[in-house]
Short mmCIF file of C-alpha atoms and ligand atoms in Angstrom, two decimals:
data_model
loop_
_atom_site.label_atom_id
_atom_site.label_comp_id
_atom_site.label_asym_id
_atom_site.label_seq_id
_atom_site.Cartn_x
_atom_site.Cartn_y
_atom_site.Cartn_z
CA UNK A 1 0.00 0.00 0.00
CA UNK A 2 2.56 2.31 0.94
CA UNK A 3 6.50 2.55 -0.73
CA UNK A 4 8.71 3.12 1.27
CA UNK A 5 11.32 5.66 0.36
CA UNK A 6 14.28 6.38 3.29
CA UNK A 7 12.33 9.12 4.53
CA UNK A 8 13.90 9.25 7.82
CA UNK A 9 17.38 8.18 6.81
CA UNK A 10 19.84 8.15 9.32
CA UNK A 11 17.48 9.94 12.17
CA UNK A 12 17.42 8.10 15.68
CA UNK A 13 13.94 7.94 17.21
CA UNK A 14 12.77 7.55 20.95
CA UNK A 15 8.83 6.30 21.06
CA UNK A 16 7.28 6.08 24.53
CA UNK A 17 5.19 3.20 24.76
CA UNK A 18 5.99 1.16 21.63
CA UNK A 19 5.84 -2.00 23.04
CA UNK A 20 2.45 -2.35 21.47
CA UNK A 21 -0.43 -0.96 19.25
CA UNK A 22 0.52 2.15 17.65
CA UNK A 23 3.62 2.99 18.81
CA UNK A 24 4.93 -0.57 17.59
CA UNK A 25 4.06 0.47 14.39
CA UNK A 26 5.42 3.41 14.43
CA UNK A 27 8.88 1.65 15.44
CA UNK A 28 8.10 -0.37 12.43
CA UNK A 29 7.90 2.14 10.20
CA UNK A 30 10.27 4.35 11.43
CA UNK A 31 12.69 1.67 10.98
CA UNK A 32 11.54 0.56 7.71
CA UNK A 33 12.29 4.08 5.85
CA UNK A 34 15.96 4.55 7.54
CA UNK A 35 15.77 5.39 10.71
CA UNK A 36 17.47 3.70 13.92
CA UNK A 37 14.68 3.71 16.71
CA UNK A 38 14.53 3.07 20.49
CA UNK A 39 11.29 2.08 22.40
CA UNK A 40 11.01 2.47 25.59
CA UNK A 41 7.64 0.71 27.75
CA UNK A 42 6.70 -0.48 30.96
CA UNK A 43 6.16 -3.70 28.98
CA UNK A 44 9.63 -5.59 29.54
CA UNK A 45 8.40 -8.82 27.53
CA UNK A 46 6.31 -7.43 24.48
CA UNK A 47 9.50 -4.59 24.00
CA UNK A 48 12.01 -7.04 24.36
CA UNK A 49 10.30 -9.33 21.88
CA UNK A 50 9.50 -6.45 19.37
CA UNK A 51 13.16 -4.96 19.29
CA UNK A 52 14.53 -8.77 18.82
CA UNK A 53 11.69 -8.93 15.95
CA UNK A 54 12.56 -5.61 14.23
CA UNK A 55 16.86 -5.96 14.29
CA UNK A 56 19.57 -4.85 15.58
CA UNK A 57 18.53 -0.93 14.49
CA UNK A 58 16.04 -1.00 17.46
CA UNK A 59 16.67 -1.01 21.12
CA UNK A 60 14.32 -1.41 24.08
CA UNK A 61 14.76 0.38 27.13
CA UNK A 62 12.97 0.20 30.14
CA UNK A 63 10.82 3.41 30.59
CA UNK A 64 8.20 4.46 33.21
CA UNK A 65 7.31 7.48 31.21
CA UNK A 66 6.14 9.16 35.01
CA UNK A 67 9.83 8.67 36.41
CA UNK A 68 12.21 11.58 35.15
CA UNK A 69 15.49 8.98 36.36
CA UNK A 70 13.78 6.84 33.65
CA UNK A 71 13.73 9.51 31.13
CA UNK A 72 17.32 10.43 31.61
CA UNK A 73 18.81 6.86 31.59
CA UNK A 74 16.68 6.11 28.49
CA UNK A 75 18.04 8.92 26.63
CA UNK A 76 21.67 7.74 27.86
CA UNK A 77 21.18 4.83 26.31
CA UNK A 78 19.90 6.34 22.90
CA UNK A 79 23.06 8.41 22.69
CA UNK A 80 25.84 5.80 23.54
CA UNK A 81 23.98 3.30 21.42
CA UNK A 82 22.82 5.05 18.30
CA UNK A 83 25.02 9.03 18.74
CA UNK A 84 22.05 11.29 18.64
CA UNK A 85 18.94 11.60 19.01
CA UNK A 86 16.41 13.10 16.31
CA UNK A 87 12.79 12.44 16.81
CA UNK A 88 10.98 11.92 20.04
CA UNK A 89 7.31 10.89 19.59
CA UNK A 90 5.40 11.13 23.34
CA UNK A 91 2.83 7.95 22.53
CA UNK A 92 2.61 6.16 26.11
CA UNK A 93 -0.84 6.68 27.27
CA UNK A 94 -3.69 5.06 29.19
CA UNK A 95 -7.77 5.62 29.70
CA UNK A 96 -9.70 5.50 32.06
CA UNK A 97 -13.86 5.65 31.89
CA UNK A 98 -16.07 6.51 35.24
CA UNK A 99 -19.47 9.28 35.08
CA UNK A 100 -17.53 12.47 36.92
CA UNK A 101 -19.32 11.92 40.38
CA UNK A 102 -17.81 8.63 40.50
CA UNK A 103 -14.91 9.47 38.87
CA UNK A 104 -11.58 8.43 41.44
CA UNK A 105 -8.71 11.03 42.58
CA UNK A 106 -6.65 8.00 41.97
CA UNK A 107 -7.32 7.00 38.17
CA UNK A 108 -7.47 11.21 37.69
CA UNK A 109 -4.11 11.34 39.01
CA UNK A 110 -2.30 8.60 37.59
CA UNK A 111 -3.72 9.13 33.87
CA UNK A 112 -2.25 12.70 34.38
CA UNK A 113 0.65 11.37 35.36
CA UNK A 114 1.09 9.52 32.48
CA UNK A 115 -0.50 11.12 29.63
CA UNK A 116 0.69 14.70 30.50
CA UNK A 117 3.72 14.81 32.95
CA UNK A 118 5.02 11.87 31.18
CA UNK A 119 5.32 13.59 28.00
CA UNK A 120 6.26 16.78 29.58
CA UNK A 121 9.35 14.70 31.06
CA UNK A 122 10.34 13.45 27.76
CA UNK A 123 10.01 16.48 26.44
CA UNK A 124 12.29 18.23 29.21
CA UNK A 125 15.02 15.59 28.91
CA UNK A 126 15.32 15.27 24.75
CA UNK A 127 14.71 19.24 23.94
CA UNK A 128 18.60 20.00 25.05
CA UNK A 129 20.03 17.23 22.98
CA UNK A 130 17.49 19.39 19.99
CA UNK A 131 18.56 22.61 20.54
CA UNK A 132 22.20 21.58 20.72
CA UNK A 133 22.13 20.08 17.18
CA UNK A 134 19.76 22.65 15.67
CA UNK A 135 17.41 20.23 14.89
CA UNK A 136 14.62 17.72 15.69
CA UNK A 137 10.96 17.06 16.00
CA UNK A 138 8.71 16.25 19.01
CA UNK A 139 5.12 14.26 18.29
CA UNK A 140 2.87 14.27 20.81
CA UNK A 141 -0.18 11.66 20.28
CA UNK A 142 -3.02 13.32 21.83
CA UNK A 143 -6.70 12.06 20.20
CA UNK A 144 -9.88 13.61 19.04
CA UNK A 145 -10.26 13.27 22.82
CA UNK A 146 -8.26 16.33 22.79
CA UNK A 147 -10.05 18.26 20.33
CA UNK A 148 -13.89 17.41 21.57
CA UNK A 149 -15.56 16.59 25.24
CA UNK A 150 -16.23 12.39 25.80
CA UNK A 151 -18.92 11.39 28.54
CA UNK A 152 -16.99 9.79 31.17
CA UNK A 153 -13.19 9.91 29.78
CA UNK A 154 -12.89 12.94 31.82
CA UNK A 155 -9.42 12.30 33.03
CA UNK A 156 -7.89 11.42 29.35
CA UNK A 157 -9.77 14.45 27.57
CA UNK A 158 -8.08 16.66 30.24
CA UNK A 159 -4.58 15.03 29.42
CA UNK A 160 -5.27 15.20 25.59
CA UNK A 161 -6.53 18.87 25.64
CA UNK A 162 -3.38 19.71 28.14
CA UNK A 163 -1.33 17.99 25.16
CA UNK A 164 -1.97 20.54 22.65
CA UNK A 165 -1.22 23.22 24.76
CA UNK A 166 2.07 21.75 26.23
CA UNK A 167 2.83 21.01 22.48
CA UNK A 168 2.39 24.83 21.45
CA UNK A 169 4.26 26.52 24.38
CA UNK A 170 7.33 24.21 23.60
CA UNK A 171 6.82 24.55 19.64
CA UNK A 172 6.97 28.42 20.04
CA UNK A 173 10.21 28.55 22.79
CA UNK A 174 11.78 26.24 20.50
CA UNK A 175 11.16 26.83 17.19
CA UNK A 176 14.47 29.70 16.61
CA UNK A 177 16.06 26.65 17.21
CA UNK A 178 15.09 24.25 14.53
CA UNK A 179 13.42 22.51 16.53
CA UNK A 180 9.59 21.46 16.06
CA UNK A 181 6.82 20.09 17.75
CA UNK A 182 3.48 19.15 16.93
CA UNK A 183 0.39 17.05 17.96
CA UNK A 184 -1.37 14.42 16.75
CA UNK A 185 -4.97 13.33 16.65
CA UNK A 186 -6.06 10.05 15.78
CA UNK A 187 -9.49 8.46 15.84
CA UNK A 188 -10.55 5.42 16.39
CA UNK A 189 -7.70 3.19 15.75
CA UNK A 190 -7.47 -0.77 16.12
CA UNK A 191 -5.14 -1.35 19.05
CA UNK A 192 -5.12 -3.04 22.68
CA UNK A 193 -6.65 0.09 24.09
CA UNK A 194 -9.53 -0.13 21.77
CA UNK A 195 -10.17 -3.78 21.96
CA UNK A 196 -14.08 -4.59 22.91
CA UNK A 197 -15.47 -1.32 21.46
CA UNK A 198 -17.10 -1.45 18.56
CA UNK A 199 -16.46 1.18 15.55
CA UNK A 200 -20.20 1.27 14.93
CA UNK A 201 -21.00 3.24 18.20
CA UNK A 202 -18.81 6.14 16.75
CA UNK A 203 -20.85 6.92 13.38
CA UNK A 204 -17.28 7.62 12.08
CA UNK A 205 -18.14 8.93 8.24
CA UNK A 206 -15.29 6.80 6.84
CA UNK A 207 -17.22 3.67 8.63
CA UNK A 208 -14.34 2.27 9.53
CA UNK A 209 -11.41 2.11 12.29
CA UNK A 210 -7.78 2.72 11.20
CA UNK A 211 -4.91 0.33 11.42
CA UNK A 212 -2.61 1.61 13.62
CA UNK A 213 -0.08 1.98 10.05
CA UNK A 214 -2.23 4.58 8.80
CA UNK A 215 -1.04 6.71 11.92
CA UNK A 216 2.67 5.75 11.66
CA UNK A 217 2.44 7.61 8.20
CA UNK A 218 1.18 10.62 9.80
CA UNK A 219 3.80 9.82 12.30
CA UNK A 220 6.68 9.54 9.32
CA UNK A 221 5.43 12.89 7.64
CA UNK A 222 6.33 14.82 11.38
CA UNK A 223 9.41 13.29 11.71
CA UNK A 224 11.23 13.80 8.29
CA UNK A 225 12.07 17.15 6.86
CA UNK A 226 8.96 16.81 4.80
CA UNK A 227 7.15 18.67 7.17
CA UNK A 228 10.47 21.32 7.59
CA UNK A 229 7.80 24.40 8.07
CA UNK A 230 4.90 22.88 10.32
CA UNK A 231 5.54 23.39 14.41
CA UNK A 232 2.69 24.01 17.18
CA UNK A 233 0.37 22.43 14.71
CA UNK A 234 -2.38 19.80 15.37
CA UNK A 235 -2.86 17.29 12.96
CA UNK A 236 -6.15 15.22 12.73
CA UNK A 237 -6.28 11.24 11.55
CA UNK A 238 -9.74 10.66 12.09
CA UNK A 239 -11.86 9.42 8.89
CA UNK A 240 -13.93 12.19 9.36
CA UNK A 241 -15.13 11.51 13.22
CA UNK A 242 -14.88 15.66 14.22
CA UNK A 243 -15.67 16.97 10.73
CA UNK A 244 -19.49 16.86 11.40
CA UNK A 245 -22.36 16.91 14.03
CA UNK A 246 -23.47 13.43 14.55
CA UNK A 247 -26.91 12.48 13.77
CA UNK A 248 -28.36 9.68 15.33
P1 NAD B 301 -1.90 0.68 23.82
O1 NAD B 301 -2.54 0.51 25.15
O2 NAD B 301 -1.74 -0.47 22.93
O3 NAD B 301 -0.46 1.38 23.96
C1 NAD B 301 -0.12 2.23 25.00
C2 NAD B 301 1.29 1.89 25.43
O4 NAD B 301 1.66 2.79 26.47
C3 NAD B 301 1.40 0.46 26.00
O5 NAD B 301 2.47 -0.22 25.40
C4 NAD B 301 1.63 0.70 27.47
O6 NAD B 301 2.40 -0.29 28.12
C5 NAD B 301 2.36 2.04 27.43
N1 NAD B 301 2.36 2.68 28.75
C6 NAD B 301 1.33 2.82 29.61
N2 NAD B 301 1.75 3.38 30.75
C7 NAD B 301 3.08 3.62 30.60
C8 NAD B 301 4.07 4.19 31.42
N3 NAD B 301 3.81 4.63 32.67
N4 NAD B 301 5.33 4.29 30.94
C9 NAD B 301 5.63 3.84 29.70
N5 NAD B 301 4.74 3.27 28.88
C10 NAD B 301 3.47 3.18 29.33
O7 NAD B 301 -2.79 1.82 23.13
P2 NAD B 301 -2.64 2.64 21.76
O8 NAD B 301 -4.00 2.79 21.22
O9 NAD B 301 -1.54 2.11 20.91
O10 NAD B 301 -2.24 4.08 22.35
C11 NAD B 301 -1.09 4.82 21.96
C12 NAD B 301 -1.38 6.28 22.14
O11 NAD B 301 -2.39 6.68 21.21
C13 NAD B 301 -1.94 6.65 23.52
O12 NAD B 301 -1.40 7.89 23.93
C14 NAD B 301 -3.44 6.80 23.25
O13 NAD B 301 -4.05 7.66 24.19
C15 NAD B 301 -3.41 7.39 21.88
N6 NAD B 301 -4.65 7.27 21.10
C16 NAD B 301 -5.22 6.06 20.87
C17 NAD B 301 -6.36 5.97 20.07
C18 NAD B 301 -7.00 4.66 19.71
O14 NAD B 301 -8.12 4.67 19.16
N7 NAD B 301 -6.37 3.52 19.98
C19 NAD B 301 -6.93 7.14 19.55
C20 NAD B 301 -6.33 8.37 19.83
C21 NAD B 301 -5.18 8.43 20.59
#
């Protein structure tokens, strides 16, 4: 379906949670047109098993995206292993559903602690290594969650909305210094955290969920040069879910 054509030779990547779903695929594709890519999970066995799947160009690290000792040892790594670091996509992410009177302190706090201060700790430990080489780009995966209120994914629509403004503060600090950053928005994609639900509840116009490849090409266009003059920018992957006012 899709050719590939080197478009992030020799660029090293870091994606949080790419043990699985999308950001697996994005390590797959990542890898596939050039570049060398380290994932870094909670997931020990899945990563392991992915990075000895994918070759020697990928490494796994150990991550706890919430843990900024984490974050620093994990970029380590990407340095002594691959020399630089290029691309940094912010992917990890969990949801949580509860009505808002029911809705636990707990679960708040630990989805913020994941979706946001996670990737405002990746952020904070890749941006120097950036701004030294003049050059880089930072994808932050938020969702249509971030774009649009969701009955009962309170916590996660805070994160993703907090996600596209985290990604324009940076974009503009950093932007006299090559270096860009933009979000993401994907749909309804077909991945472990979508697994039970059913893409007919959504009345997405498309009629269909994605594969999680149709993001990682999204995902490729933000990390190569292609997309040299876009920073602070949200980009939507959605087959049409927020284009219209549903209808039942
Ligand atoms: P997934 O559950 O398959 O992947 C999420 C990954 O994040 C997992 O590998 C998980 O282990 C990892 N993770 C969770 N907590 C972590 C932590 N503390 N430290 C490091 N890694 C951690 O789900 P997915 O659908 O592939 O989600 C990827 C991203 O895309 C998430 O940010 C999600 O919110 C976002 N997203 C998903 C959809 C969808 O429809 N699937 C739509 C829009 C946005």
């Amino acid at each position: 379906m899709w050719v590939v054509m080197d478009r992030v030779s020799g660029k090293v990547a870091f994606i949080s949670g790419g043990a699985r779903g999308m950001g697996a695929a994005h390590a797959h594709w990542l890898l596939a047109e050039g570049a060398s890519v380290v994932v870094g999970d909670v997931l020990d066995v899945e990563g392991r098993a992915l990075a000895a799947k994918l070759g020697e160009r990928v490494l796994f690290t150990h991550l706890d995206v919430t843990s900024p000792a984490d974050w620093a040892a994990a970029v380590d790594q990407t340095i002594e292993r691959f020399g630089r670091i290029d691309i940094l996509v912010n992917n990890a992410g969990i949801a949580n559903g509860a009505p808002i009177s029911e809705f636990s302190v707990d679960v708040w706090q630990r989805t913020l602690d994941i979706n946001l201060t996670g990737a405002f700790l990746g952020i904070r430990t890749v941006v120097p290594h950036l701004i030294a080489q003049r050059s880089g780009s930072i994808i932050n995966v938020s969702s249509v969650e971030g774009l649009r209120g969701s009955p009962n994914l309170h916590a996660y629509v805070a994160t993703k909305f907090g996600l596209r403004g985290l990604t324009k503060s940076v974009a503009v600090e950093v932007a006299a210094a090559g270096v860009r950053v933009n979000s993401i928005h994907p749909g309804f994609i077909t991945t472990p955290m979508t697994s039970g639900i059913s893409a007919e509840r959504l009345q997405i116009p498309m009629g269909r969920a994605a594969e999680p490849d149709e993001v990682s090409q999204l995902v490729l266009f933000l990390a190569s040069d292609e997309s040299s003059y876009s920073t602070g920018a949200e980009f939507v992957i959605d087959g049409g879910l927020t284009a219209g006012i549903p209808h039942a």
